[in-house]
Structures are given as structure tokens and as C-alpha cells.
mmCIF file of C-alpha atoms in Angstrom:
data_model
loop_
_atom_site.group_PDB
_atom_site.id
_atom_site.type_symbol
_atom_site.label_atom_id
_atom_site.label_comp_id
_atom_site.label_asym_id
_atom_site.label_seq_id
_atom_site.Cartn_x
_atom_site.Cartn_y
_atom_site.Cartn_z
ATOM 1 C CA MET A 332 6.325 4.814 -10.463
ATOM 2 C CA ASN A 333 6.277 1.074 -10.298
ATOM 3 C CA ASN A 334 4.995 0.672 -6.755
ATOM 4 C CA ILE A 335 1.563 0.137 -5.325
ATOM 5 C CA ILE A 336 0.523 1.915 -2.151
ATOM 6 C CA ILE A 337 -1.550 0.145 0.508
ATOM 7 C CA ALA A 338 -3.132 2.604 2.922
ATOM 8 C CA PHE A 339 -4.548 2.020 6.397
ATOM 9 C CA LYS A 340 -6.228 4.347 8.890
ATOM 10 C CA ALA A 341 -3.996 3.097 11.711
ATOM 11 C CA ARG A 342 -0.235 3.519 11.699
ATOM 12 C CA SER A 343 0.125 0.270 13.622
ATOM 13 C CA ASP A 344 -1.673 -1.646 10.847
ATOM 14 C CA SER A 345 0.657 -0.194 8.222
ATOM 15 C CA LEU A 346 3.587 -1.449 10.272
ATOM 16 C CA LYS A 347 1.999 -4.869 10.896
ATOM 17 C CA PHE A 348 1.134 -5.363 7.230
ATOM 18 C CA SER A 349 4.636 -4.407 6.131
ATOM 19 C CA GLU A 350 6.063 -6.929 8.586
ATOM 20 C CA LEU A 351 3.669 -9.622 7.310
ATOM 21 C CA LEU A 352 4.897 -9.006 3.758
ATOM 22 C CA ARG A 353 8.544 -9.121 4.809
ATOM 23 C CA LYS A 354 7.998 -12.425 6.598
ATOM 24 C CA GLY A 355 6.581 -13.739 3.319
ATOM 25 C CA GLY A 356 9.708 -12.640 1.471
ATOM 26 C CA VAL A 357 8.176 -9.536 -0.095
ATOM 27 C CA PRO A 358 10.205 -6.363 0.342
ATOM 28 C CA SER A 359 8.079 -3.436 1.419
ATOM 29 C CA THR A 360 8.692 0.067 2.575
ATOM 30 C CA ILE A 361 6.825 2.241 5.047
ATOM 31 C CA ILE A 362 6.283 5.634 3.429
ATOM 32 C CA ASN A 363 4.471 8.840 4.197
ATOM 33 C CA THR A 364 1.056 8.517 2.606
ATOM 34 C CA PRO A 365 1.228 10.540 -0.602
ATOM 35 C CA ARG A 366 -0.855 13.681 -0.320
ATOM 36 C CA GLU A 367 -2.615 12.739 -3.550
ATOM 37 C CA LEU A 368 -4.453 10.090 -1.538
ATOM 38 C CA SER A 369 -5.665 12.523 1.133
ATOM 39 C CA VAL A 370 -6.468 9.608 3.428
ATOM 40 C CA GLY A 371 -5.265 7.697 6.407
ATOM 41 C CA CYS A 372 -2.797 7.944 9.188
ATOM 42 C CA GLY A 373 0.139 9.392 7.365
ATOM 43 C CA LEU A 374 1.888 6.055 6.838
ATOM 44 C CA SER A 375 1.320 3.560 4.041
ATOM 45 C CA VAL A 376 3.012 0.446 2.734
ATOM 46 C CA SER A 377 4.756 0.617 -0.624
ATOM 47 C CA VAL A 378 5.345 -2.577 -2.608
ATOM 48 C CA GLU A 379 6.948 -3.047 -6.004
ATOM 49 C CA GLN A 380 4.449 -3.761 -8.766
ATOM 50 C CA LYS A 381 5.932 -7.216 -9.367
ATOM 51 C CA TYR A 382 4.755 -8.267 -5.876
ATOM 52 C CA ARG A 383 1.223 -6.912 -6.373
ATOM 53 C CA GLU A 384 -0.555 -10.281 -6.500
ATOM 54 C CA TYR A 385 1.192 -11.561 -3.373
ATOM 55 C CA ALA A 386 0.412 -8.340 -1.503
ATOM 56 C CA LEU A 387 -3.260 -8.501 -2.486
ATOM 57 C CA LYS A 388 -3.485 -12.128 -1.339
ATOM 58 C CA ALA A 389 -1.802 -11.243 1.960
ATOM 59 C CA LEU A 390 -4.267 -8.395 2.361
ATOM 60 C CA MET A 391 -7.186 -10.825 2.092
ATOM 61 C CA ALA A 392 -5.880 -12.651 5.177
ATOM 62 C CA PHE A 393 -5.160 -9.414 7.075
ATOM 63 C CA ASP A 394 -7.612 -7.691 9.429
ATOM 64 C CA LYS A 395 -9.009 -4.966 7.195
ATOM 65 C CA THR A 396 -10.755 -2.971 9.902
ATOM 66 C CA THR A 397 -8.548 0.044 9.173
ATOM 67 C CA TYR A 398 -7.816 -0.714 5.493
ATOM 68 C CA ILE A 399 -8.478 2.258 3.214
ATOM 69 C CA GLY A 400 -7.400 1.052 -0.201
ATOM 70 C CA THR A 401 -4.706 0.033 -2.627
ATOM 71 C CA TYR A 402 -3.485 2.578 -5.153
ATOM 72 C CA GLN A 403 -1.207 3.034 -8.121
ATOM 73 C CA LEU A 404 0.353 6.469 -8.485
ATOM 74 C CA MET A 405 0.443 7.698 -12.065
ATOM 75 C CA LYS A 406 1.908 10.806 -13.663
ATOM 76 C CA SER A 407 -0.299 13.008 -15.810
ATOM 77 C CA GLY A 408 1.903 15.813 -17.048
ATOM 78 C CA ALA A 409 3.171 17.592 -13.952
ATOM 79 C CA ARG A 410 0.430 16.108 -11.759
ATOM 80 C CA THR A 411 0.468 12.847 -9.843
ATOM 81 C CA ILE A 412 -2.832 10.987 -9.761
ATOM 82 C CA ALA A 413 -3.764 8.187 -7.363
ATOM 83 C CA VAL A 414 -5.787 5.438 -9.030
ATOM 84 C CA ALA A 415 -7.565 2.924 -6.822
ATOM 85 C CA ILE A 416 -6.739 -0.615 -7.911
ATOM 86 C CA ARG A 417 -8.675 -2.471 -5.287
#
């Protein structure tokens, strides 16, 4: 799991943030929010780990009214654990 997950409360903000990243040349994917997070609107933005710094900088300029958090999903045996990274 080499992606970070950026979660918002509003679906529209997930879509807007993904578009902002794409305009900056960062590939992103809209995904169903992993149930391990138990938060948000059901949609999150997934970004490859190598684009983490750019995504975090873009997030600083984004309206964070509905921002929930940024997470790394990690495997622990058969379980998947969400670790907040921001």
C-alpha cells in the first residue's frame, strides 16, 4: 500500500481536491473511503506516496472546512490499519 488517503466530509471537496492535484500534474484517484477510517462522505482522494509532499502543500492552499485528515493504510497481519500522517 503505497498510497496516502486524503479524506473530506464533503464529496464535492474530494472531487475538487483531486482536480486541483491533476491540474498540478499529480495523478490522483477518487476512491471509496476505506472502512478502516470510519469517517467522511464515502469518497476520498488517493495519491501515490511519491507525491505526498506536493499533495500536502496543495492541501495547505485548499479550503479545509470539510477536511478530515490524511492517512497511510498499513497492513498488520490480516488487518488493515489507518495511520494519521497529518
